[in-house]
XYZ file of C-alpha atoms in Angstrom:
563
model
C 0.000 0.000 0.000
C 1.566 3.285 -0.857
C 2.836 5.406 1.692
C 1.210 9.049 2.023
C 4.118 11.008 1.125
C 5.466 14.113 3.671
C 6.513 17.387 1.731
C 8.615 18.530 4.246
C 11.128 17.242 6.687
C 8.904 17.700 10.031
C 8.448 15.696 13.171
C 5.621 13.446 11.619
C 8.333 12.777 8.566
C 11.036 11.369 11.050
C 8.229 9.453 13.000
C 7.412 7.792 9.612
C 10.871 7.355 8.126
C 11.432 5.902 11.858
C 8.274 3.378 11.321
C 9.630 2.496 7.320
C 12.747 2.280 8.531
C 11.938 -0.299 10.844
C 10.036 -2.129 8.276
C 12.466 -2.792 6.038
C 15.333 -3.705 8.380
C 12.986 -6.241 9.499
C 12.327 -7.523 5.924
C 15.933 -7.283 5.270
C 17.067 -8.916 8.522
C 18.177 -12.376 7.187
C 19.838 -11.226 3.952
C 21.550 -8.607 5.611
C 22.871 -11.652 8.730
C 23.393 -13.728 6.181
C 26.380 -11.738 3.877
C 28.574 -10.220 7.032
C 31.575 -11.433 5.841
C 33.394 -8.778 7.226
C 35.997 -9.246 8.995
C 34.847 -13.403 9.222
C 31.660 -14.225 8.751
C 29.536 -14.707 11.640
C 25.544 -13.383 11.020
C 24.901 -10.280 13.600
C 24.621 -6.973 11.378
C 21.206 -7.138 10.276
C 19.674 -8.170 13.769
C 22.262 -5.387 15.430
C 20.307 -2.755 12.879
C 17.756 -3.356 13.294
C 17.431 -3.356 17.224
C 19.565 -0.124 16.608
C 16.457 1.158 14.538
C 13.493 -0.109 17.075
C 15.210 1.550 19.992
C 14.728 5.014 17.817
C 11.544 3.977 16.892
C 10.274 4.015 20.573
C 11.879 6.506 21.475
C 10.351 8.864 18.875
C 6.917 7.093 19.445
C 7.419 8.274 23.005
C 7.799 12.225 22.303
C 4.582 11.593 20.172
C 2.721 9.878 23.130
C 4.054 12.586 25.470
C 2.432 15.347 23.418
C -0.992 13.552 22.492
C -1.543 13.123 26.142
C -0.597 16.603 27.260
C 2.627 15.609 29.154
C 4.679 18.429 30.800
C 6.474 19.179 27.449
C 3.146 19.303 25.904
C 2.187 22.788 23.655
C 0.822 21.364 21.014
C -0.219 18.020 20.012
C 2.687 17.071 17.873
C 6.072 17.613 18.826
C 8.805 20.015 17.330
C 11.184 18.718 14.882
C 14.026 19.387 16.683
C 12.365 17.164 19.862
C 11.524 14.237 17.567
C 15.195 14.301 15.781
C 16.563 14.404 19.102
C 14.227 11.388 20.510
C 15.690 9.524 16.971
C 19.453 9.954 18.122
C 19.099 9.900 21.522
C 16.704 6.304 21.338
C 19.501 4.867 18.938
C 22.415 5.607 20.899
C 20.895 4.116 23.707
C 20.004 1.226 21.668
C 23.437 0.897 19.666
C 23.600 -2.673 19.124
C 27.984 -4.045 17.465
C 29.464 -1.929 15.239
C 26.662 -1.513 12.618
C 24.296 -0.363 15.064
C 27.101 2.059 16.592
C 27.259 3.275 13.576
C 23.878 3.633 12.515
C 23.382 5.884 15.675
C 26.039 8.130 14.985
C 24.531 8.577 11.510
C 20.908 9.572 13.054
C 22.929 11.775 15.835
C 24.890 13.705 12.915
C 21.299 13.992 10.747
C 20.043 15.380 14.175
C 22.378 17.799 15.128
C 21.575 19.443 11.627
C 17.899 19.298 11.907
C 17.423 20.426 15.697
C 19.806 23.205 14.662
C 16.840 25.616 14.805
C 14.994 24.291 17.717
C 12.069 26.554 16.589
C 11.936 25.091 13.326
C 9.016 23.507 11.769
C 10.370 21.598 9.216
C 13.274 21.701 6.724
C 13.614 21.609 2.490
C 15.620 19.268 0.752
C 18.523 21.907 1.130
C 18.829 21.319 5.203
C 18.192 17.147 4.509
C 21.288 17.777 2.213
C 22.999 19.020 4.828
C 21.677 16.671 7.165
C 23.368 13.455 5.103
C 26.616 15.296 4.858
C 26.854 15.806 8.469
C 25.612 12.630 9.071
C 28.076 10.837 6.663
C 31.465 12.958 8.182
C 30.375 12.605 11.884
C 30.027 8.855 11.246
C 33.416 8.245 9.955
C 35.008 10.784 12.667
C 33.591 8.101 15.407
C 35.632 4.740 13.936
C 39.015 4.880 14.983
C 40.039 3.623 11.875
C 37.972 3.802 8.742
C 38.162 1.330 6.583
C 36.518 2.060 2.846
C 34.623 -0.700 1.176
C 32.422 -0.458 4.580
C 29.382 1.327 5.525
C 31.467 4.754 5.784
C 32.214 4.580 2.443
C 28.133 3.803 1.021
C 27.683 6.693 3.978
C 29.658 8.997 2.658
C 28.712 8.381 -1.199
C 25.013 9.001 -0.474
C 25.495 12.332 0.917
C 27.869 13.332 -2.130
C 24.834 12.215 -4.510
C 22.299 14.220 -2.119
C 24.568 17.471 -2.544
C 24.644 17.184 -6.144
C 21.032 17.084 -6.437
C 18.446 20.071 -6.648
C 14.900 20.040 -5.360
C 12.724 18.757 -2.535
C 13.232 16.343 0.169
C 11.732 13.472 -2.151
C 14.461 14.278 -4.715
C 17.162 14.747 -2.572
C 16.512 11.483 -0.984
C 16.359 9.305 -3.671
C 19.331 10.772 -5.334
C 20.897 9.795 -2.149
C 19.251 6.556 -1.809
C 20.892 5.875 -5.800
C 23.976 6.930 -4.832
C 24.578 4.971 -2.199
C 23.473 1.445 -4.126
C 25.930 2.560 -6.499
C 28.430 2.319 -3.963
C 26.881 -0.271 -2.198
C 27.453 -2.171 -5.332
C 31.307 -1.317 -5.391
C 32.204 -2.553 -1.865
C 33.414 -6.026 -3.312
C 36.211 -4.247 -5.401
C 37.519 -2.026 -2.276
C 37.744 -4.879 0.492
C 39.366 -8.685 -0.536
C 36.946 -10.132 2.262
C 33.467 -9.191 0.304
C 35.062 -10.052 -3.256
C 36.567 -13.706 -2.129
C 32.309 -14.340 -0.962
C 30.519 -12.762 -3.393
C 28.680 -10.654 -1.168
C 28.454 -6.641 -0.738
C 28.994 -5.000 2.826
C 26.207 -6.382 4.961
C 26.485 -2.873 6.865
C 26.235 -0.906 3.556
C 23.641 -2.813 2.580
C 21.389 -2.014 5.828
C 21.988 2.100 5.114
C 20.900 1.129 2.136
C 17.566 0.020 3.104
C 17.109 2.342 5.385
C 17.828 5.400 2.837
C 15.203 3.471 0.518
C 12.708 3.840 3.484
C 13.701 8.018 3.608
C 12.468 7.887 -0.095
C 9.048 6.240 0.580
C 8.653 9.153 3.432
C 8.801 11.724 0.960
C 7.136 10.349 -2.551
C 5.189 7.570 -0.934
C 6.293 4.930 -2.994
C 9.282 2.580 -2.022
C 12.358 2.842 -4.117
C 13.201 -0.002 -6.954
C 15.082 -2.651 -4.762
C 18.624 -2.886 -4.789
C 20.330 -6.160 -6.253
C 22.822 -7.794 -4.027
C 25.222 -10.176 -4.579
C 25.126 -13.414 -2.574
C 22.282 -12.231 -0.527
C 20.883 -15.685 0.309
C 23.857 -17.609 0.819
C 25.535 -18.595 3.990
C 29.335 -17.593 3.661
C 32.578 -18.811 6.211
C 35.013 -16.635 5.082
C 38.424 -17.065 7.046
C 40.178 -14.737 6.205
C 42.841 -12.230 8.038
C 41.107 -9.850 10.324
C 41.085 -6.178 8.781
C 41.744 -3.149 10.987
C 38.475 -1.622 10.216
C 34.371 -0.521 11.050
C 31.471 -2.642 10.490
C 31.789 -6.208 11.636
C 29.440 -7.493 14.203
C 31.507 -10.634 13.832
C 33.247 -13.394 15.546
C 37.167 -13.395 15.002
C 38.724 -16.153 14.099
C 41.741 -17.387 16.589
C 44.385 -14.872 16.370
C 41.877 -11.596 16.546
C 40.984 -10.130 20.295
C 38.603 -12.569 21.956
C 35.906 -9.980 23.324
C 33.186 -7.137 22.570
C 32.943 -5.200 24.719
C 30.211 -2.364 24.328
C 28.783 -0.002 26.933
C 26.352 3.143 27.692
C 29.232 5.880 29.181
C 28.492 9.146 30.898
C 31.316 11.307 30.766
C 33.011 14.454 29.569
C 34.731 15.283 25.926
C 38.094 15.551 27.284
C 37.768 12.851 29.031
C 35.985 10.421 26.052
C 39.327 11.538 24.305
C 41.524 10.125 26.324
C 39.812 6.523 26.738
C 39.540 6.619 23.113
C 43.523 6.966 22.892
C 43.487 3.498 25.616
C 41.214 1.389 23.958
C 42.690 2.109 20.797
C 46.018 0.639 22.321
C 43.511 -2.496 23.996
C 41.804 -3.494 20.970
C 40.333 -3.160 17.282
C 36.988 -2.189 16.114
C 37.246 1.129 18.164
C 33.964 3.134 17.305
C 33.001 5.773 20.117
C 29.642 7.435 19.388
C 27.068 9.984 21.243
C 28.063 13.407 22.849
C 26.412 15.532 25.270
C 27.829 13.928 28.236
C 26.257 10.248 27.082
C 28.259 7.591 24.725
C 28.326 4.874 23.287
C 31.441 2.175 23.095
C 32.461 -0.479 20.901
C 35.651 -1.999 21.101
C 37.057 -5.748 20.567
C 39.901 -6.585 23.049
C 41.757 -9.331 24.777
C 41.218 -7.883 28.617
C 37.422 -7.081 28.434
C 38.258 -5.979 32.297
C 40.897 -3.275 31.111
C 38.221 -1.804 28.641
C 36.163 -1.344 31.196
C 38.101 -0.324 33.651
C 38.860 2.763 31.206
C 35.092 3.377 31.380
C 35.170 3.585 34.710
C 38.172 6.043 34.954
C 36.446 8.264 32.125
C 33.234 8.509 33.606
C 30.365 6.066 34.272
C 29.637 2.852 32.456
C 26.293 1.194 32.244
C 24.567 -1.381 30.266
C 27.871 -3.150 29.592
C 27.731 -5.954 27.815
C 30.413 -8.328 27.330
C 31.101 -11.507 24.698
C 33.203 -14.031 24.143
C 33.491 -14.451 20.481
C 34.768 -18.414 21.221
C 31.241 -19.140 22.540
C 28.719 -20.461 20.384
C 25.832 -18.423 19.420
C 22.319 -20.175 19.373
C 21.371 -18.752 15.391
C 25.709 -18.984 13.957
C 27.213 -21.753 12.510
C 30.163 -23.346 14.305
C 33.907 -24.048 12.728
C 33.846 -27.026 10.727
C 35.342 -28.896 13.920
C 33.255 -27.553 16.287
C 30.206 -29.194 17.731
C 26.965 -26.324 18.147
C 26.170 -26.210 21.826
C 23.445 -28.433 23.028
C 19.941 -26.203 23.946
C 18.574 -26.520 27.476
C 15.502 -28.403 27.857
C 14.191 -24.688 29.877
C 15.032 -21.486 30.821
C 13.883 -18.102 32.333
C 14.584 -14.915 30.805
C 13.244 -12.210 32.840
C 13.074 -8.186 32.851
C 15.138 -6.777 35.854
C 15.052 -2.911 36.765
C 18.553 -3.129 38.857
C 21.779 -4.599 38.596
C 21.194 -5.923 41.877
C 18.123 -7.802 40.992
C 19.950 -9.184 37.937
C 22.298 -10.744 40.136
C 19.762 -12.084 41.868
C 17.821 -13.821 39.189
C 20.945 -14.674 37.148
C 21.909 -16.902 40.565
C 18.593 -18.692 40.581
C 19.716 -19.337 36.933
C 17.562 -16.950 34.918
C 18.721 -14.939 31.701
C 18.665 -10.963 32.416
C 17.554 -8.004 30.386
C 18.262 -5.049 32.652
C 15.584 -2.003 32.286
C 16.708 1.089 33.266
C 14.456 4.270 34.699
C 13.183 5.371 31.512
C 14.582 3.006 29.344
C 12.369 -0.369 28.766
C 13.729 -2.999 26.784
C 12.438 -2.890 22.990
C 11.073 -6.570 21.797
C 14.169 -7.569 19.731
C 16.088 -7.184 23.056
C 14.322 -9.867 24.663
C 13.875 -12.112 21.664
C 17.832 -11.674 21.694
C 17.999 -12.838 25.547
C 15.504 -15.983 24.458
C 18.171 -16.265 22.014
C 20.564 -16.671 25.001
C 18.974 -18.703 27.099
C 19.185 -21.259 23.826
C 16.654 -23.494 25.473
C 13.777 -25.212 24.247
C 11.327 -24.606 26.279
C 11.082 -20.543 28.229
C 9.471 -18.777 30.691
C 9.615 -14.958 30.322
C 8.677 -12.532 33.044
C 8.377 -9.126 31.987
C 7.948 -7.865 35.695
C 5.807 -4.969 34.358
C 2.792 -3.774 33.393
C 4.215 -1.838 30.728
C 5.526 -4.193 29.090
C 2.792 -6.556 28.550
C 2.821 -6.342 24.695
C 6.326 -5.592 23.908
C 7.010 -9.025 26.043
C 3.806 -11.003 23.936
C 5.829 -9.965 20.937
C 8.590 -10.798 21.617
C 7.013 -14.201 22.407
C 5.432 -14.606 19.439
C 8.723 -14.061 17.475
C 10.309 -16.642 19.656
C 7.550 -19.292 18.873
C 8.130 -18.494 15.002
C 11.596 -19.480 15.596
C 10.882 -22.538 17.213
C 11.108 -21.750 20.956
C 8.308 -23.328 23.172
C 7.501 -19.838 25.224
C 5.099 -19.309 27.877
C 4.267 -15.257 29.254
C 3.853 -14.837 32.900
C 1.986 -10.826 33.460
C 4.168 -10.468 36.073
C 3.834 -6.756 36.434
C 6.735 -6.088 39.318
C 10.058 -7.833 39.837
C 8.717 -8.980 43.830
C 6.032 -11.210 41.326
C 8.981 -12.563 39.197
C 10.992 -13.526 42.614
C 7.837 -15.718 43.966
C 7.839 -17.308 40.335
C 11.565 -18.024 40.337
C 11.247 -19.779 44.203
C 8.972 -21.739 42.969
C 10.504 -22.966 39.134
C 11.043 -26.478 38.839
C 12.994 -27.074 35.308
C 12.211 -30.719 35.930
C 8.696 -30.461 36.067
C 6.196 -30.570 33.114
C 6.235 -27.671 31.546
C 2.025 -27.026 31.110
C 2.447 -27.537 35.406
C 5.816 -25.331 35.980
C 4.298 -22.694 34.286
C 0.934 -22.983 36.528
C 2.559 -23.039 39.588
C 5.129 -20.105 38.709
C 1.906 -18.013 37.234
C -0.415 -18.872 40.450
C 2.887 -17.997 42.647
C 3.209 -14.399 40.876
C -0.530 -13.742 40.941
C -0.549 -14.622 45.304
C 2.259 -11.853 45.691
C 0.504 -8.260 45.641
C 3.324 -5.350 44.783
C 4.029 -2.181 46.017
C 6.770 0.401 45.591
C 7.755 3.367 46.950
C 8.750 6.581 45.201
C 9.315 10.148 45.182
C 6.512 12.466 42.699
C 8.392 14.356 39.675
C 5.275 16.543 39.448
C 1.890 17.565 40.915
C -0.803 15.521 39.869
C -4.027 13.448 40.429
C -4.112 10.474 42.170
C -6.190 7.520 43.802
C -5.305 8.911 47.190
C -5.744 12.447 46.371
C -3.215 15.211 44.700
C 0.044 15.123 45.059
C 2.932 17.710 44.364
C 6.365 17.231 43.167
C 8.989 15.918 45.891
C 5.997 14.447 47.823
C 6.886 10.431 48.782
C 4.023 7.897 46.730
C 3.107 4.670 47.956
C 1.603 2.707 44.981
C -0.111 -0.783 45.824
C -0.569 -3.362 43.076
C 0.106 0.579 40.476
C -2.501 2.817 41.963
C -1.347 5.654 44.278
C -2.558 4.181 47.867
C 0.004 6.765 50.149
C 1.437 10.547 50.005
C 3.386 11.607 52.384
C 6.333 13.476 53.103
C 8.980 10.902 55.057
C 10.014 8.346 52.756
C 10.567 5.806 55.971
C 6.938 6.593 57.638
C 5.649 6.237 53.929
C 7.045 2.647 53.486
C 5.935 1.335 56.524
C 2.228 2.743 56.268
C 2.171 0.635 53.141
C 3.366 -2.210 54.511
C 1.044 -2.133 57.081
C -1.973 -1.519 54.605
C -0.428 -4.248 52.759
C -0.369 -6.946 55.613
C -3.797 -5.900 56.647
C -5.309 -8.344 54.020
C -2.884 -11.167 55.326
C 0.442 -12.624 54.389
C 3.374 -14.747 54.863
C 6.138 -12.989 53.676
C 7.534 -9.608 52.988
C 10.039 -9.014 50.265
C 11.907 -5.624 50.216
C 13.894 -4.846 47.577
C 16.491 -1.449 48.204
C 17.063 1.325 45.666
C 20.383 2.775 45.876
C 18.369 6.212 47.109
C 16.694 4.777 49.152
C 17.667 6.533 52.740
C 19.494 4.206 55.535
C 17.636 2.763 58.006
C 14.373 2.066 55.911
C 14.480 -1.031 55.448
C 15.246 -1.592 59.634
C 12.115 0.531 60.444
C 10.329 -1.685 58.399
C 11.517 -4.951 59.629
C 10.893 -3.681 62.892
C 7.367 -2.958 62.206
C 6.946 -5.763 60.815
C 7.988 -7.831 63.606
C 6.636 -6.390 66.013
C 2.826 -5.906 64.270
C 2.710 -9.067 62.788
C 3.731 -12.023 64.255
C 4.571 -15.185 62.190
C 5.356 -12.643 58.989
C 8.834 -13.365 57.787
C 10.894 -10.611 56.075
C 13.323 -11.121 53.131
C 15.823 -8.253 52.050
C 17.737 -7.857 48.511
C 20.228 -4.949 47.775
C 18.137 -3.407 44.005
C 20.587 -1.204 43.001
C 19.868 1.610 40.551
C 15.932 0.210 40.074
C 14.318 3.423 39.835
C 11.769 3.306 43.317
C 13.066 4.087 46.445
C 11.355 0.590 47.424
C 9.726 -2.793 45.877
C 7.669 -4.575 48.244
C 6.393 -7.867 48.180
C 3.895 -9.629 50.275
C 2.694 -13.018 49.403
């Protein structure tokens, strides 16, 4: 169906380039995993893209939601430009996924820097989306330590030469960029050995690529005549000598550094220039993206605990995420001598807001996805941790309301891909503890899944947290800095004391019975809380145990259990 076509470059086109984008990364998905060649062959870049792309598609959707419902940023009913441009970069470099997703991010940051320029701006012509791709293209090969042509920088950077050479509106300008860069695209095997030994173009390239044909539907409505690409359904082991370069969510073969290490870093310029200098001295692969005090890092090295150790003396890392390219993935193909890892019969994958409670669950054997304040997980991140778990058979427990159909999706993909899954609504992480106690791998699964599900649904939830704004509630209005006591999601206590608070809820709690208390601790949360509570709780209710756990940085002050 064609595609109602924008005239300008506004907030509504990004939300829909966002959505198209999306699209065809998705369609694209296994023809893009199956050509990355580059550096070895191993089958990431497509899935890395396109979780790259979702994260900026929710977090644009967001901005849109925030405005429809008259949030705080609310004037009107659709947001600026310049907020949903910024939502775009800022929801991709959050969601970076390996080096094509850095990458991708740092080509949405540079096309937002240019088109939040003038925060009062409407909408731009096809002169400032020129602009926009030329910024883009240059701010994406400033990020890799060491650009390598033949790659994604190079299809990059020949789209925005096209775009400046063209005259007209966005929809021109777009698919004279969108040409350009198949043209290039096409080239790649004659620049790097790798992609001309397999037959294959850069699997990176060939992701901008899609997602530049998805700019030109924005603007004409019609989708672009596809590109033709070499080797696009073949399955290529390439093992070849590992290139100094950008662009390879890949596996090295023995020889090349034996982690990825990627993390979230907050943290100055000055000093983001001097851990770029170390890890450039670590590893390979070095691609450093963001700004504004917030970054992204990619890096393969030897001593994952060195690269982030350099984090830590730059600033503050987050979100880290570690592999060992030696272990074998649940959707790659081993070395010829290698035998694929045998699945579990079951597993647990489960949504944690805290590091604490992913220690936690990962020691009563469950497969994390952390969620931080503000930041859910998008549904490719937990089909990637089903992925993980490389079981047979899975439980997944969302642990929040919110996430009720990102999770079901997520499921559903899983299923497609042959994974037996079963959804528990657990809508708080004290529901997903009382499921865990109660797991029993060796049980049928139809009756594992009953007793985990009745488990979660006998354990109300309550957490305690400070108001960012005056508003109504269940229990009456509250104003910004006052202390919230929400049972089972509905605002049941305001008060001022965040210790009296937590205990008044406990109390209300307890007055409909229970066995057991579970507190979990925010890192804000003020000493002493959790002893006043205990306390209370002893001496108010006999026979009512109470079980502590250290949260972390969860976002309440307090989750409480009581089941």
């Amino acid at each position: 169906m064609p595609q109602v076509p924008q005239t300008f470059f506004d907030a509504l086109a990004v939300r829909t380039w966002c959505g198209l984008a999306l699209a065809a990364l998705g369609r694209a998905r296994e023809e893009i995993d199956a050509i990355n060649v580059y550096p070895v062959a191993d089958g990431d870049t497509g899935t890395n893209l396109y979780l790259t792309m979702e994260s900026a598609v929710a977090a644009v959707e967001a901005v849109f939601a925030g405005h429809e419902t008259g949030g705080p940023a609310a004037s009107e009913g659709r947001p600026t430009l310049a907020e949903a441009a910024r939502a775009m970069a800022h929801g991709a470099l959050i969601g970076a996924r390996g080096n094509s997703g850095t990458i991708l991010a740092q080509l949405l940051r540079g096309m937002a820097q240019v088109l939040a320029d003038d925060g009062h701006a409407a909408h731009t012509d096809g002169q400032g989306l020129r602009l926009a791709l030329r910024h883009a293209a240059d701010s994406a090969r400033d990020a890799v330590a060491h650009p390598v042509e033949g790659t994604v920088l190079t299809v990059a950077s020949a789209a925005a030469d096209a775009a400046g050479g063209a005259e007209g509106d966005c929809g021109t300008v777009a698919r004279a960029a969108y040409e350009g860069a198949g043209t290039a695209l096409a080239a790649t095997p004659a620049q790097l050995a790798a992609l001309a030994r397999a037959g294959v173009v850069d699997a990176g390239g060939r992701g901008l690529v899609a997602v530049l044909a998805a700019l030109v539907e924005t603007f004409t409505g019609e989708a672009p005549r596809a590109v033709a690409v070499p080797g696009a359904h073949a399955r290529v082991a390439v093992a070849e000598a590992v290139v100094d370069g950008c662009d390879g969510d890949d596996r090295p073969e023995s020889g090349g550094p034996a982690f990825e290490v990627i993390y979230l870093l907050e943290a100055e310029d000055a000093a983001v220039a001097r851990l770029r200098r170390r890890l450039d001295g670590l590893g390979d692969s070095l691609v450093v993206v963001g700004g504004d005090g917030l970054w992204n890092v990619h890096v393969h090295v030897d001593d994952a605990g060195a690269a982030v150790e350099a984090g830590v003396e730059a600033g503050r890392p987050y979100r880290i995420r570690i592999t060992h390219f030696g272990a074998e993935d649940a959707h790659v193909t081993g070395d010829a001598g290698r035998q694929p890892r045998e699945r579990a019969q079951r597993a647990v994958v489960a949504v944690v807001p805290g590091e604490g409670l992913a220690g936690l669950y990962a020691e009563a054997g469950a497969t994390t996805v952390l969620a931080r304040p503000g930041e859910p997980p998008a549904s490719g991140e937990l089909v990637e941790a089903v992925r993980r778990a490389h079981a047979r058979e899975v439980v997944l427990l969302p642990n929040d309301a919110d996430l009720r159909h990102t999770a079901a999706a997520a499921a559903e993909q899983a299923r497609a891909e042959g994974v037996r899954v079963a959804l528990i609504p657990t809508r708080s992480a004290v529901q997903g503890i009382a499921a865990l106690a109660v797991h029993e791998p060796d049980r049928r699964f139809d009756e594992d899944v009953v007793s985990m599900t009745s488990a979660a649904g006998a354990t109300r939830y309550a957490e305690v947290v400070v108001a960012e704004r005056q508003s109504w509630t269940m229990a009456g209005i509250c104003q910004a800095g006052d202390v919230l006591g929400l049972i089972d999601g509905d605002v049941a206590v305001i008060g001022s004391d965040i210790t009296l608070t937590a205990a008044a809820v406990v109390d209300r709690m307890l007055a409909a019975g229970g066995e057991m208390v579970t507190l979990v601790l925010g890192d804000e949360a003020p000493v002493g809380v959790v002893d006043h509570v205990e306390t209370r709780v002893r001496e108010g209710h006999l026979a009512v145990d109470t079980v502590v756990y250290q949260g972390g940085r969860q976002g309440a002050l307090l989750l409480i259990g009581v089941e």
